[in-house]
GROMACS .gro file of C-alpha atoms in nm:
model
  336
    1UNK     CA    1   4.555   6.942  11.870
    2UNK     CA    2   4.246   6.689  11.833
    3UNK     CA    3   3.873   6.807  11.819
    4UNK     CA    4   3.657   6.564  12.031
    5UNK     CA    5   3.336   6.484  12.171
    6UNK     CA    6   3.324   6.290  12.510
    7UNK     CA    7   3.120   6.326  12.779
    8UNK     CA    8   3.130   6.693  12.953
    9UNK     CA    9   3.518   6.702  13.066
   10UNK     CA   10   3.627   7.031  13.189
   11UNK     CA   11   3.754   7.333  13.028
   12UNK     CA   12   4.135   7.459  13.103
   13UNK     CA   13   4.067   7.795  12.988
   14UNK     CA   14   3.747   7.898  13.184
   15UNK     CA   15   3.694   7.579  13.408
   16UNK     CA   16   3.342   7.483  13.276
   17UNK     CA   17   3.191   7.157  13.217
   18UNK     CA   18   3.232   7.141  12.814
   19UNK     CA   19   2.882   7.049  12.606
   20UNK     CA   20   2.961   6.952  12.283
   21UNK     CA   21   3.254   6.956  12.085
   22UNK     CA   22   3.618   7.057  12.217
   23UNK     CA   23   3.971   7.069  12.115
   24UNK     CA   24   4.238   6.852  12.333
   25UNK     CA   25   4.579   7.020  12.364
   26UNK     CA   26   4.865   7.052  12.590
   27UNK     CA   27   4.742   6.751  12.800
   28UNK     CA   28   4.427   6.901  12.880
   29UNK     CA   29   4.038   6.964  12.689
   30UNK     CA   30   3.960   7.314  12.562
   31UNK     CA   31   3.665   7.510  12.445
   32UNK     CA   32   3.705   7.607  12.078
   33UNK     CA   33   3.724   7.967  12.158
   34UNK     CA   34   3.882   7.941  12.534
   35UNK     CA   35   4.201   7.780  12.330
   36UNK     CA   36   4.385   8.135  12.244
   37UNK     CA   37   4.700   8.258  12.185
   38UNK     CA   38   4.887   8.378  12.446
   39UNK     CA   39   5.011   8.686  12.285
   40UNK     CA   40   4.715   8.806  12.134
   41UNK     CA   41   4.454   8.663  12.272
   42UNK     CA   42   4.262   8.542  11.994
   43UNK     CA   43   4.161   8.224  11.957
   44UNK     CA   44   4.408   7.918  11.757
   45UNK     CA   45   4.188   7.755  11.550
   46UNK     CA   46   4.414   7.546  11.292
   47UNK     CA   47   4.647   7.262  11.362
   48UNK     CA   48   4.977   7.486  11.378
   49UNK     CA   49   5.056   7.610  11.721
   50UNK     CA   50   5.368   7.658  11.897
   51UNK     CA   51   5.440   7.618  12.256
   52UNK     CA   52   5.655   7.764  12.491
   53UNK     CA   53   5.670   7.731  12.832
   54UNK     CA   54   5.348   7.550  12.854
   55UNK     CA   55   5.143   7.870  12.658
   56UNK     CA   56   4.989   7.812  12.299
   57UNK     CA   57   5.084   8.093  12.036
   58UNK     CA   58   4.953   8.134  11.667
   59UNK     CA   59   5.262   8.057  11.443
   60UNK     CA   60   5.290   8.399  11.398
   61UNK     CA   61   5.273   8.561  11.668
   62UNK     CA   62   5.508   8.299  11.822
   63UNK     CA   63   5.789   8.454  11.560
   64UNK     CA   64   5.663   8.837  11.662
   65UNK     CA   65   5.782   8.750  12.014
   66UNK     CA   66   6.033   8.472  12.024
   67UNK     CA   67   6.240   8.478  11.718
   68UNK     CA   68   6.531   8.692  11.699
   69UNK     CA   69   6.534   9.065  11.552
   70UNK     CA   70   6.734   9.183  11.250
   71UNK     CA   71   6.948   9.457  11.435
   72UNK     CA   72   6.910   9.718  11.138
   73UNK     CA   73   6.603   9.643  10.978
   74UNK     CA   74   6.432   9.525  11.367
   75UNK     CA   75   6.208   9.271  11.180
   76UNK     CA   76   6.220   8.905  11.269
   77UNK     CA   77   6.475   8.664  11.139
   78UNK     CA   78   6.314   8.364  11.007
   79UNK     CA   79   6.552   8.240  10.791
   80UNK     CA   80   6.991   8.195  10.784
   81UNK     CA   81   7.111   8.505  10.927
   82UNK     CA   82   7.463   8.716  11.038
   83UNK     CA   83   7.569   8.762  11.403
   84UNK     CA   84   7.814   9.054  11.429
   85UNK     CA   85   7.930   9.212  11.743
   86UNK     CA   86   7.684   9.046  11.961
   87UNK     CA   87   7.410   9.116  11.722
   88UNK     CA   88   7.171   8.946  11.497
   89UNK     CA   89   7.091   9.021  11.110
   90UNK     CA   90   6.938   8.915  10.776
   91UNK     CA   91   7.162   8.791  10.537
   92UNK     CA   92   7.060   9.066  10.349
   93UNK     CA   93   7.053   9.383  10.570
   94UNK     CA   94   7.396   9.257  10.681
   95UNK     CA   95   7.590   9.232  10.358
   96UNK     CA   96   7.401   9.571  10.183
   97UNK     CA   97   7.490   9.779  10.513
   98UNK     CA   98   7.638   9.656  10.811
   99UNK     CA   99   7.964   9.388  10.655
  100UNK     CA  100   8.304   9.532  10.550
  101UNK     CA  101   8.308   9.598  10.130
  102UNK     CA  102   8.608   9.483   9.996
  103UNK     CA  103   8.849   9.810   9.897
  104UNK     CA  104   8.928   9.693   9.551
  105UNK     CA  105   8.582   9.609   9.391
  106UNK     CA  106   8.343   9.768   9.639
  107UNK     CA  107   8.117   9.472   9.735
  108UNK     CA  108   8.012   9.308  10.032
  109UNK     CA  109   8.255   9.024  10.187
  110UNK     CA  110   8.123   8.737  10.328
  111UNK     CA  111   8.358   8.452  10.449
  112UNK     CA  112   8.699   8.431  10.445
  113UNK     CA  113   8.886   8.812  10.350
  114UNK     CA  114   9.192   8.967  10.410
  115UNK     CA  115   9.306   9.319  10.577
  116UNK     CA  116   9.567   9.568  10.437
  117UNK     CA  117   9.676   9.881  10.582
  118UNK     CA  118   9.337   9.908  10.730
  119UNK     CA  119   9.111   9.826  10.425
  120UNK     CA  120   8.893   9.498  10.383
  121UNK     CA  121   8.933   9.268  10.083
  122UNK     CA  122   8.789   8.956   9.948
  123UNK     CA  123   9.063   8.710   9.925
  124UNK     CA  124   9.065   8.654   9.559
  125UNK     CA  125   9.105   9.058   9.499
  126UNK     CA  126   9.374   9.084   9.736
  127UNK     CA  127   9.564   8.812   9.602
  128UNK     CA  128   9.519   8.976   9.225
  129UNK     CA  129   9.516   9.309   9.282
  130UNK     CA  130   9.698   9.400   9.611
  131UNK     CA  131   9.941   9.187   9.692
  132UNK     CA  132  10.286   9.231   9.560
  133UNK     CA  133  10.419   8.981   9.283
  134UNK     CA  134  10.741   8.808   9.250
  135UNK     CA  135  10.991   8.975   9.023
  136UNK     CA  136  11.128   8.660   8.855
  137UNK     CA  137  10.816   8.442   8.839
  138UNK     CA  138  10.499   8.660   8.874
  139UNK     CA  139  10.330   8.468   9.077
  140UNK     CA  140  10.121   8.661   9.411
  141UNK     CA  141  10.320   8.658   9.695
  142UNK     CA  142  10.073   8.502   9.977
  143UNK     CA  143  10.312   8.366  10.237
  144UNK     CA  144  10.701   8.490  10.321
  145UNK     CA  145  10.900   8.636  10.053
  146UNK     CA  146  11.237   8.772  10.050
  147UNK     CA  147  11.341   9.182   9.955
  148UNK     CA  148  11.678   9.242   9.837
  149UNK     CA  149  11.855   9.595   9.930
  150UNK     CA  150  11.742   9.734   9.608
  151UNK     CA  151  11.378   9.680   9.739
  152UNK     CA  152  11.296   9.356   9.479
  153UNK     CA  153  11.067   9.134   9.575
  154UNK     CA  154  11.059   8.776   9.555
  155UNK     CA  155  10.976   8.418   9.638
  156UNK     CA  156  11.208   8.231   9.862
  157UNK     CA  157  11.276   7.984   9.621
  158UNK     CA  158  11.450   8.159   9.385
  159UNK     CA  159  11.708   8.248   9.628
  160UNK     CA  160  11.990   7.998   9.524
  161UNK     CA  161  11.813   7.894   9.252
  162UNK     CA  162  11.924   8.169   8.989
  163UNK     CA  163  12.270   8.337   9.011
  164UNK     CA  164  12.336   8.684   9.129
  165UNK     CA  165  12.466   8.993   8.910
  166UNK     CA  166  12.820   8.992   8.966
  167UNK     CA  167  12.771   9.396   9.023
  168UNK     CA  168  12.459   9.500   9.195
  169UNK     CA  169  12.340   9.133   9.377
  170UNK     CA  170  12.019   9.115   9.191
  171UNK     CA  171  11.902   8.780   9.070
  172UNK     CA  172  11.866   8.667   8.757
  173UNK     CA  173  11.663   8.415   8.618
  174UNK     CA  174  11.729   8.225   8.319
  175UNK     CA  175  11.492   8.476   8.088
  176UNK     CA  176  11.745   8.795   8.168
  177UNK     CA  177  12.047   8.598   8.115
  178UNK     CA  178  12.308   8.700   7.839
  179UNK     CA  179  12.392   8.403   7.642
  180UNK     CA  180  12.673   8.577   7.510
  181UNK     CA  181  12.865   8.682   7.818
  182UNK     CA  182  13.071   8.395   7.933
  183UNK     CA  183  13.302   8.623   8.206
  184UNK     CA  184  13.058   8.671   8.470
  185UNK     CA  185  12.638   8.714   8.517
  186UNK     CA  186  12.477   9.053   8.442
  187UNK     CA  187  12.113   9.137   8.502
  188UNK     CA  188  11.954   9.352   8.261
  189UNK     CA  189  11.976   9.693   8.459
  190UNK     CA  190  12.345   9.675   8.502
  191UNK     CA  191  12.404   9.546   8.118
  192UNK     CA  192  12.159   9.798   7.981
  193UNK     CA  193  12.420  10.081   8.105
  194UNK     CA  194  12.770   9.886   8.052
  195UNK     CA  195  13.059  10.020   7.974
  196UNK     CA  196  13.136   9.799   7.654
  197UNK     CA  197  13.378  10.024   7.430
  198UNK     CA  198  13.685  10.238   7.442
  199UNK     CA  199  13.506  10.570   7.305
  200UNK     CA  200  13.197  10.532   7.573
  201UNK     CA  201  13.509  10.473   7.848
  202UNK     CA  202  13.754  10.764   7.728
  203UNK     CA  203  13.441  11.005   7.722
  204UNK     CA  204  13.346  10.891   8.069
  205UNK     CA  205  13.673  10.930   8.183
  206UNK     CA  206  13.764  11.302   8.083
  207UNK     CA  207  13.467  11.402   8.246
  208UNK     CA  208  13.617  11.263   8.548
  209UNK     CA  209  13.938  11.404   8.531
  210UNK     CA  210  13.774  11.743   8.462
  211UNK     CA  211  13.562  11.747   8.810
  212UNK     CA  212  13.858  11.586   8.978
  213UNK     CA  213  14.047  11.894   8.869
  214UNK     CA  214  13.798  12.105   8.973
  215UNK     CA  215  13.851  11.985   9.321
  216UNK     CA  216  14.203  12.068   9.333
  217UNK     CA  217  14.307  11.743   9.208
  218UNK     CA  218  14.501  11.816   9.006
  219UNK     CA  219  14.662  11.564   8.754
  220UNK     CA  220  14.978  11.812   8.573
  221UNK     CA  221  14.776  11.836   8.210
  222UNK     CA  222  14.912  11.435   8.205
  223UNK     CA  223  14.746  11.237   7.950
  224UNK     CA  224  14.646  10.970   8.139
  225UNK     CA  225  14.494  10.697   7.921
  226UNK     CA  226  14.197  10.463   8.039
  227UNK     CA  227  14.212  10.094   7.835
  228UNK     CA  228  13.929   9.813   7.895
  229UNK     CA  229  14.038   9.464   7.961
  230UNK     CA  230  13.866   9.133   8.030
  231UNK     CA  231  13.961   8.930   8.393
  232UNK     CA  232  14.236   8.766   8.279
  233UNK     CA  233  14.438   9.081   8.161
  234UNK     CA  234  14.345   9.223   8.470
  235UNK     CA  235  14.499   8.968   8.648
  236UNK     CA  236  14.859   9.019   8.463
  237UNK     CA  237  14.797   9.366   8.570
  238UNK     CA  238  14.722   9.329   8.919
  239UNK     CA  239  15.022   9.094   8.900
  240UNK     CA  240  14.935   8.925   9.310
  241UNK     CA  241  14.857   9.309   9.411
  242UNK     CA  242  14.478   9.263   9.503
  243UNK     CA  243  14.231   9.018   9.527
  244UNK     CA  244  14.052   8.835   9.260
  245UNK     CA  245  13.740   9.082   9.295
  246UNK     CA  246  13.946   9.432   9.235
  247UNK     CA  247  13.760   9.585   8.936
  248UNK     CA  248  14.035   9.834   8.783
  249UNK     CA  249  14.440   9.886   8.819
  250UNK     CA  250  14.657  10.172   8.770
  251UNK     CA  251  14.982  10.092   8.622
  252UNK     CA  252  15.306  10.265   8.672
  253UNK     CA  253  15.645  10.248   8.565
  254UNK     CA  254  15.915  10.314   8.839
  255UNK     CA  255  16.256  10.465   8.661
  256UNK     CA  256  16.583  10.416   8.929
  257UNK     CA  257  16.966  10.499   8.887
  258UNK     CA  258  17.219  10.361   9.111
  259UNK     CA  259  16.921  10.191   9.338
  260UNK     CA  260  16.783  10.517   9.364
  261UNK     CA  261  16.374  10.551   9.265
  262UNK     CA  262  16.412  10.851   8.997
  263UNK     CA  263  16.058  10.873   8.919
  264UNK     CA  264  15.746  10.696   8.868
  265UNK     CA  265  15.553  10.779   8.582
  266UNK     CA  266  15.150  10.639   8.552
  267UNK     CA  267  15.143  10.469   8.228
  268UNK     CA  268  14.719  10.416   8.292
  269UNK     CA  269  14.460  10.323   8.428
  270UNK     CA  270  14.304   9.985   8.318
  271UNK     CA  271  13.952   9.876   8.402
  272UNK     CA  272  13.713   9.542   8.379
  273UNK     CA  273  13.477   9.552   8.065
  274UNK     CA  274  13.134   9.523   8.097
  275UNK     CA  275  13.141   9.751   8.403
  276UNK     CA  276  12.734   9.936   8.501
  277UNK     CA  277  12.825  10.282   8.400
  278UNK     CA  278  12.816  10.379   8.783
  279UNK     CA  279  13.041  10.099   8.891
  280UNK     CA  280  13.253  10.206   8.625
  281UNK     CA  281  13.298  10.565   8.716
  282UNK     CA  282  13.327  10.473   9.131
  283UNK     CA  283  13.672  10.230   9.017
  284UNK     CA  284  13.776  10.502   8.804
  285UNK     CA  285  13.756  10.824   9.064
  286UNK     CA  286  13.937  10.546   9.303
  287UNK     CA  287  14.174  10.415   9.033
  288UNK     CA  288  14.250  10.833   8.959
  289UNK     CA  289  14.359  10.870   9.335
  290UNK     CA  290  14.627  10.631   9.320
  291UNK     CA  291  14.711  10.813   8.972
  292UNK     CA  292  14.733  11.149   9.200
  293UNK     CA  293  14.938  10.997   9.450
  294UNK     CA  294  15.202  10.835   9.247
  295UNK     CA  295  15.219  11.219   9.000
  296UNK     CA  296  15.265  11.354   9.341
  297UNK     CA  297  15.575  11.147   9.410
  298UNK     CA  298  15.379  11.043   9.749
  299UNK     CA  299  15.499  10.677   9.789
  300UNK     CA  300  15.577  10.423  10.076
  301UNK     CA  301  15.242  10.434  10.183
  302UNK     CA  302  15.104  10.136  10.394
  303UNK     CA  303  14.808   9.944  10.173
  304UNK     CA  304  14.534  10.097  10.450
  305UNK     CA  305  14.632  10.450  10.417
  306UNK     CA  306  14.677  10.438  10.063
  307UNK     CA  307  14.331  10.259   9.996
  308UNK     CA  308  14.194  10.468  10.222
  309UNK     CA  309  14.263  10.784  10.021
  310UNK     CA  310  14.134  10.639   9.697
  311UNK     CA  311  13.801  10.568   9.881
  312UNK     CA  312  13.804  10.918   9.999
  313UNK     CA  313  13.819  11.058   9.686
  314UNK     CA  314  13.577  10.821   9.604
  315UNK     CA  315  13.353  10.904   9.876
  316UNK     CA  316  13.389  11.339   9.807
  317UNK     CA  317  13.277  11.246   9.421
  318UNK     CA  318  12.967  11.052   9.561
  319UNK     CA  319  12.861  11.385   9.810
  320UNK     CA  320  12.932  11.577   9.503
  321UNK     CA  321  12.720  11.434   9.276
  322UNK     CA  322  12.443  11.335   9.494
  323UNK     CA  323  12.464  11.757   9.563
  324UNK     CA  324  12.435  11.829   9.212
  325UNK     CA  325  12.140  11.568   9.191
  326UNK     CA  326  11.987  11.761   9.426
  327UNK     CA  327  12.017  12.110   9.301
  328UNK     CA  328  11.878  11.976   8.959
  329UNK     CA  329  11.557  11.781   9.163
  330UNK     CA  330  11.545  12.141   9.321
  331UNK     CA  331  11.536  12.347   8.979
  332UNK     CA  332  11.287  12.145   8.778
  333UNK     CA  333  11.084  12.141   9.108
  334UNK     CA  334  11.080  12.523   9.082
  335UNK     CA  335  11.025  12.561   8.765
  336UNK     CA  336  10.722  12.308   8.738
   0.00000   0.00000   0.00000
């Protein structure tokens, strides 16, 4: 926009001859106060104007009109601002009241975040705070990750990488190992309850007998005697009867006259050391039905039926106790 003085061109705003001094804009020549804005009406008299559409607007008002309006605060937007759903904000009126706020530390996200059973987070709380961590290594587990049947979780890459417990399947990392076990791998859960020494085992095993007996199990006041032995005694023991994974035996001693089986009297029951106290109580319920069925003079039977038994027994002790876990949930429930 120039300010001139030729000779009498005419004015675009009211059409007149112009005398004097006039201002040349938008291709055409202006009197000073014919050249107004086209929102209000008044006239432009410095060098900023903006144009649209062929009309002159103060700087302004030009923003009043045109630019777009913060949804929530309905003032124009001048500067950087949000779109959200369609709709335009200020940086500011966006993150203070219309963003998500992360669930963990409560302040607005911008960029990049992550969603978790509904709630918002910024990506550096969720990966320290929410997300689950590896059992073995620590580290945040941001991508797929494995969960073993007792609910662990863990990278991938540990899978194969560390050895299992020989009893429950966990893994166990170098850290948990027991140096001093050379028979097989133990985590920490199932060595933290084994069954290490003859007094622990004995104990365990009366109690057995008593509930077994309970149950009409009855084993003729016999003193059967429990003994713990390392794999390769339990190998004589099994002598080819079961596979290298059995866990316990029950010996017997078969007495005959003229080819003729006399009796059979249980000398014991034998089980692997080192045994979770659990493991070792499930192989001795099992080991104590084969006890049963040899006092009882019940033999012949095929391997399935006579495994199956065992198991059974097994499998009554397991409702039993899982009953009596109950009840006792049930009483300290009451009496909290």
């Amino acid at each position: 926009m120039n300010m001139t003085r030729p000779s009498q061109p005419l004015c675009r705003g009211c059409g007149q001859s112009i005398n004097g001094y006039y201002l040349s804009a938008l291709g055409a020549a202006w009197h000073p106060e014919h050249f107004v804005c086209a929102t209000c009406h008044q006239p432009i008299n410095n060098t900023q104007v903006n144009v649209r559409e062929g009309k002159p607007y103060h700087t302004q008002c030009y923003r009043d009109r045109f630019d777009p309006r913060c949804a929530y605060c309905h003032k124009p937007i001048t500067t950087q601002y949000y779109t959200h759903n369609g709709a335009s904000y200020h940086l500011e009126c966006y993150q203070e009241h219309i963003g998500p706020r992360c669930q963990y530390c409560h302040k607005p996200i911008l960029g990049q975040y992550y969603t978790h059973e509904g709630a918002f987070y910024h990506s550096e709380c969720y990966r320290d705070h929410v997300v689950p961590r590896c059992a073995y290594c620590g580290k945040p587990l941001m991508s797929e990750y494995l969960v073993d049947h007792w609910g662990t979780k863990y990278c991938k890459e540990h899978q194969g990488q560390y050895p299992t417990c020989a009893f429950c399947g966990r893994l166990v990392p170098p850290q948990q190992q027991d140096p001093q076990s050379s028979e097989h791998v133990r985590c920490p859960i199932c060595r933290a309850s084994a069954v290490e020494s003859l007094p622990q085992a004995r104990a365990i095993f009366q109690g057995l007998m008593q509930q077994l007996n309970a149950q009409g199990l009855q084993f003729n006041n016999i003193p059967l005697q429990i003994e713990l032995v390392d794999r390769a005694r339990l190998a004589q023991l099994l002598n080819g009867r079961s596979g290298v994974d059995a866990l316990g035996v029950t010996t017997h001693s078969t007495h005959m006259l003229n080819g003729q089986v006399v009796r059979t009297e249980v000398n014991g029951i034998a089980v692997l050391r080192g045994l979770p106290s659990t493991l070792f109580r499930g192989v001795c319920v099992h080991e104590l039905g084969h006890a049963w069925l040899t006092l009882q003079g019940i033999r012949g039977l095929p391997s399935w039926a006579e495994e199956g038994f065992c198991e059974s027994c097994l499998s009554y002790w397991k409702l039993l106790r899982h009953i009596a876990e109950e009840l006792a949930d049930g009483t300290t429930m009451m009496q909290a």
